Coordinates of C-alpha atoms in Angstrom, one line a residue:
Chain A
M1 CA 0.0 0.0 0.0
K2 CA 1.6 3.2 -1.2
L3 CA 0.7 6.3 0.6
R4 CA 2.9 8.4 -1.5
K5 CA -0.1 9.2 -3.9
Q6 CA -2.8 11.1 -2.3
P7 CA -1.6 10.7 1.3
G8 CA -4.3 12.9 2.7
A9 CA -7.1 10.7 1.1
K10 CA -5.6 7.6 2.3
L11 CA -4.9 8.7 5.7
A12 CA -8.5 9.9 5.9
V13 CA -9.7 6.4 4.9
V14 CA -7.4 4.8 7.6
A15 CA -8.6 7.2 10.2
S16 CA -12.3 6.5 9.4
T17 CA -11.6 2.9 9.4
L18 CA -10.2 3.1 12.9
A19 CA -13.0 5.2 14.1
L20 CA -15.5 2.8 12.7
L21 CA -13.8 -0.1 14.5
G22 CA -13.9 1.7 17.8
A23 CA -17.5 2.6 17.3
F24 CA -18.5 -1.0 16.4
F25 CA -16.4 -2.6 19.2
A26 CA -18.2 -0.3 21.7
L27 CA -21.6 -1.0 20.2
I28 CA -21.0 -4.8 20.2
R29 CA -19.6 -4.6 23.8
S30 CA -22.6 -2.7 25.0
D31 CA -25.1 -5.0 23.4
P32 CA -27.6 -5.4 26.2
Q33 CA -29.1 -8.7 24.8
I34 CA -25.6 -10.4 24.6
G35 CA -24.4 -8.8 27.7
A36 CA -27.1 -10.2 29.8
E37 CA -26.7 -13.7 28.4
A38 CA -23.0 -13.6 29.0
A39 CA -23.4 -12.3 32.6
A40 CA -25.9 -15.2 33.4
E41 CA -23.4 -17.8 32.0
P42 CA -20.8 -19.0 34.5
A43 CA -17.2 -18.9 33.1
R44 CA -16.1 -22.2 31.4
P45 CA -12.7 -23.3 30.4
A46 CA -13.7 -24.0 26.8
G47 CA -17.0 -23.7 25.0
N48 CA -18.7 -22.9 21.7
Y49 CA -20.4 -19.6 21.0
N50 CA -23.3 -21.5 19.4
D51 CA -24.0 -22.9 22.9
F52 CA -23.2 -19.7 24.4
F53 CA -25.6 -17.4 22.6
F54 CA -28.1 -20.2 21.8
P55 CA -27.9 -22.6 24.8
K56 CA -29.3 -26.1 24.3
S57 CA -31.3 -27.8 27.0
T58 CA -29.0 -30.9 27.7
P59 CA -30.2 -33.3 30.3
S60 CA -28.0 -33.4 33.4
A61 CA -27.2 -36.6 35.3
A62 CA -29.2 -37.0 38.5
P63 CA -27.3 -37.2 41.8
A64 CA -27.2 -40.7 43.6
N65 CA -29.2 -39.5 46.7
S66 CA -32.0 -38.0 44.6
I67 CA -35.6 -39.2 44.8
P68 CA -36.0 -42.3 42.5
P69 CA -38.2 -41.7 39.5
T70 CA -41.8 -42.7 40.2
P71 CA -42.9 -45.8 38.2
T72 CA -44.9 -44.8 35.2
Q73 CA -48.6 -45.1 35.8
P74 CA -50.3 -47.7 33.7
A75 CA -52.1 -46.2 30.8
V76 CA -55.8 -45.6 31.5
K77 CA -57.9 -47.5 29.3
P78 CA -59.8 -45.0 27.2
H79 CA -63.5 -45.0 27.7
T80 CA -64.5 -46.7 24.4
R81 CA -68.2 -47.5 25.3
T82 CA -70.6 -45.5 23.5
R83 CA -74.2 -44.6 24.5
A84 CA -75.5 -47.3 22.1
S85 CA -73.4 -50.1 23.7
Chain B
M1 CA -16.8 -11.4 30.8
D2 CA -15.2 -8.4 28.9
A3 CA -11.7 -9.9 29.1
T4 CA -12.8 -13.3 28.2
H5 CA -14.7 -12.1 25.1
T6 CA -12.5 -9.2 23.9
Y7 CA -11.2 -11.3 21.0
W8 CA -14.7 -12.2 20.1
Y9 CA -15.8 -8.6 20.1
L10 CA -12.7 -7.7 18.0
T11 CA -13.4 -10.3 15.3
R12 CA -17.0 -9.1 15.1
A13 CA -16.0 -5.4 14.8
T14 CA -13.3 -6.0 12.3
G15 CA -15.6 -8.4 10.2
I16 CA -18.2 -5.5 10.1
V17 CA -15.6 -2.9 9.1
A18 CA -13.9 -5.2 6.6
Y19 CA -17.3 -5.7 5.0
L20 CA -18.1 -1.9 4.9
L21 CA -14.7 -1.4 3.3
L22 CA -15.4 -4.0 0.7
F23 CA -18.8 -2.4 0.0
A24 CA -17.1 1.1 -0.4
S25 CA -14.6 -0.5 -2.8
V26 CA -17.1 -2.2 -4.9
A27 CA -19.4 0.9 -5.0
L28 CA -16.4 3.2 -6.0
G29 CA -15.4 0.7 -8.6
L30 CA -18.9 0.8 -10.2
V31 CA -19.5 4.4 -9.9
M32 CA -16.0 5.2 -11.4
T33 CA -16.9 3.3 -14.6
T34 CA -20.4 4.8 -15.1
D35 CA -21.6 8.3 -16.1
L36 CA -22.5 8.8 -12.4
F37 CA -18.8 9.6 -11.9
P38 CA -18.3 13.4 -11.5
R39 CA -16.1 14.8 -14.2
R40 CA -14.2 17.0 -11.7
F41 CA -12.5 14.0 -10.1
E42 CA -9.6 12.5 -11.9
R43 CA -10.3 8.8 -12.7
F44 CA -6.8 7.6 -11.9
R45 CA -6.9 9.2 -8.5
V46 CA -10.2 7.4 -7.6
F47 CA -8.9 4.2 -9.1
D48 CA -5.9 4.4 -6.7
L49 CA -8.3 5.0 -3.8
H50 CA -10.5 2.1 -4.8
R51 CA -7.5 -0.2 -4.9
F52 CA -6.3 1.0 -1.5
I53 CA -9.7 0.5 0.2
A54 CA -9.8 -3.0 -1.3
I55 CA -6.4 -3.7 0.1
L56 CA -7.4 -2.3 3.5
A57 CA -10.5 -4.5 3.4
L58 CA -8.4 -7.5 2.8
V59 CA -6.0 -6.6 5.6
L60 CA -8.9 -6.3 8.0
S61 CA -10.4 -9.6 6.9
V62 CA -7.2 -11.4 7.7
F63 CA -7.2 -9.8 11.0
H64 CA -10.8 -10.7 11.5
A65 CA -10.0 -14.3 10.8
L66 CA -6.9 -14.6 12.9
I67 CA -8.0 -12.6 15.9
V68 CA -10.2 -15.5 17.1
L69 CA -7.1 -17.7 17.6
P70 CA -6.2 -16.5 21.1
D71 CA -9.9 -16.7 22.1
T72 CA -9.8 -19.7 24.6
Y73 CA -13.6 -19.8 25.0
I74 CA -14.5 -21.2 21.5
G75 CA -10.9 -22.6 20.9
F76 CA -10.6 -22.3 17.1
T77 CA -7.6 -24.0 15.6
L78 CA -5.6 -22.6 12.5
P79 CA -6.9 -25.4 10.2
E80 CA -10.5 -24.7 11.3
L81 CA -10.1 -21.1 10.3
L82 CA -8.3 -21.9 7.0
V83 CA -9.9 -25.0 5.6
P84 CA -13.5 -24.6 4.5
F85 CA -16.1 -26.7 6.3
A86 CA -13.6 -27.7 9.1
S87 CA -15.1 -25.1 11.5
P88 CA -17.3 -26.4 14.4
Y89 CA -19.0 -23.0 14.4
R90 CA -21.5 -22.6 11.6
A91 CA -19.4 -24.6 9.1
T92 CA -21.3 -23.5 5.8
W93 CA -21.2 -19.8 6.6
M94 CA -17.8 -19.9 7.8
A95 CA -16.6 -21.7 4.6
L96 CA -18.2 -18.8 2.6
G97 CA -16.2 -16.5 4.4
M98 CA -13.0 -18.4 3.6
F99 CA -13.8 -18.6 0.0
A100 CA -14.5 -14.8 -0.1
L101 CA -11.1 -14.1 1.5
Y102 CA -9.2 -16.4 -0.9
L103 CA -11.0 -15.0 -3.9
S104 CA -10.3 -11.4 -2.7
V105 CA -6.6 -12.3 -2.7
I106 CA -6.9 -13.2 -6.3
V107 CA -8.9 -10.0 -7.2
I108 CA -6.3 -7.8 -5.4
A109 CA -3.4 -9.7 -7.1
S110 CA -5.1 -8.9 -10.3
F111 CA -4.7 -5.2 -9.8
Y112 CA -0.9 -5.7 -10.0
L113 CA -1.3 -8.2 -13.0
R114 CA -3.1 -5.6 -15.1
P115 CA -0.2 -4.7 -17.3
L116 CA 0.8 -8.3 -17.7
V117 CA -2.5 -9.9 -18.8
P118 CA -5.0 -9.0 -21.8
Y119 CA -7.5 -6.5 -20.6
A120 CA -10.4 -8.9 -21.2
A121 CA -8.9 -11.5 -19.0
W122 CA -8.1 -9.0 -16.4
R123 CA -11.7 -7.7 -16.4
A124 CA -13.2 -11.2 -16.2
L125 CA -10.8 -11.8 -13.1
H126 CA -12.0 -8.5 -11.6
Y127 CA -15.6 -9.5 -11.9
L128 CA -15.0 -12.1 -9.3
T129 CA -15.4 -9.0 -6.8
F130 CA -19.1 -9.4 -7.1
V131 CA -18.9 -13.0 -6.2
V132 CA -16.8 -12.0 -3.2
F133 CA -19.3 -9.5 -2.1
V134 CA -22.1 -11.9 -2.2
M135 CA -20.2 -14.4 -0.3
A136 CA -19.2 -11.8 2.2
V137 CA -22.8 -10.7 2.7
A138 CA -23.9 -14.5 3.1
H139 CA -21.0 -15.0 5.6
G140 CA -21.9 -12.0 7.7
A141 CA -25.6 -12.6 7.7
G142 CA -25.1 -16.4 8.4
A143 CA -22.2 -16.7 10.7
G144 CA -22.3 -13.2 12.3
T145 CA -23.8 -13.1 15.8
D146 CA -24.8 -9.5 15.1
T147 CA -27.3 -10.5 12.6
Q148 CA -29.8 -10.9 15.4
S149 CA -29.5 -7.0 15.8
M150 CA -31.7 -4.9 13.7
W151 CA -28.9 -2.5 12.9
A152 CA -26.8 -5.2 11.4
R153 CA -29.8 -6.5 9.3
D154 CA -30.4 -3.0 8.1
M155 CA -26.8 -2.5 7.2
Y156 CA -26.7 -5.7 5.0
A157 CA -29.9 -4.8 3.4
A158 CA -28.8 -1.1 2.6
T159 CA -25.3 -2.0 1.3
G160 CA -26.7 -5.0 -0.6
F161 CA -29.3 -2.9 -2.2
I162 CA -27.0 0.0 -3.2
A163 CA -24.5 -2.4 -4.7
F164 CA -27.1 -4.2 -6.6
D165 CA -28.5 -0.9 -7.8
L166 CA -25.1 0.4 -8.9
L167 CA -24.6 -3.0 -10.8
V168 CA -27.8 -2.5 -12.7
I169 CA -27.1 1.0 -13.6
R170 CA -23.7 -0.1 -14.9
L171 CA -25.2 -2.9 -17.0
V172 CA -27.9 -0.8 -18.3
R173 CA -26.1 2.4 -19.2
G174 CA -22.9 0.6 -20.0
T175 CA -19.3 1.7 -19.1
T176 CA -17.9 5.0 -19.9
R177 CA -14.4 3.7 -19.7
G178 CA -12.2 5.1 -22.4
V179 CA -15.1 7.4 -23.8
R180 CA -14.3 11.1 -23.8
K181 CA -16.3 14.0 -25.1
R182 CA -14.7 16.0 -27.8
T183 CA -14.8 19.1 -25.4
D184 CA -12.5 17.1 -23.0
A185 CA -10.3 15.7 -25.6
L186 CA -6.6 16.8 -25.4
P187 CA -5.2 18.8 -28.4
P188 CA -3.3 16.6 -30.8
R189 CA 0.4 16.2 -30.1
P190 CA 2.7 18.2 -32.6
T191 CA 4.5 16.1 -35.0
A192 CA 8.3 16.1 -35.4
A193 CA 8.0 18.3 -38.6
Q194 CA 5.9 20.7 -36.8
L195 CA 8.4 21.1 -34.0
L196 CA 11.3 21.4 -36.3
N197 CA 9.4 24.1 -38.3
D198 CA 8.6 26.0 -35.1
G199 CA 12.2 25.8 -33.9

């Protein structure tokens, strides 16, 4: 990149680029939606921004002393009788 | 969270600015070759600026791609950033960004190949810029976290619309490249015989 031709115009482009970078960095950093989600999320050693911004509901392993799951109720036989029968 | 995500914010900010620079370069290139171009500007100066902005966009794009390497949260590796479809994060949209980056290297190299290759071949190569632009829009809209924000969607829509309009104007009205009105024409150069007679 030669600045020798039109140095004023090129420096103006570079200055505008840096100003835009600063503005967008500030805008992104202050994004309330992403800021709130990030604050609610505990720090993790490694992760994925897909999960970070769009968390999946993954099932967690139940502790050993937790209440055992209740046996499934037998399905109630639907009332199939009609007035005619 | 700020220290953890600084690299992520940086890659997003540089990606957006690189896209805006690419748009500026494309728009300038299209305006420069149509009759929309104001006659008071010298074309070679604007061409020089067009090339400078394109190179700046490429530099920022490379920075945008590599600045996520120190980000330990997502943990990208270099091959995941350089090899299309190897990324664990939105692989297709990321691949489009990589293709756009590689193609823009070719397009910018073509600036310097212009004296070496036939004009038609150079022009065909330069038209790859439109492919790069479309890929950059798709990459930004598909992989960008900010696409959820209204301002980002508006930005992609506005820039895409302007670039498309300029392309249509260029296709409909044709190029003014090499065309000069008689009033702008330079006086003919004196021949050797005339110079001798004057002397």
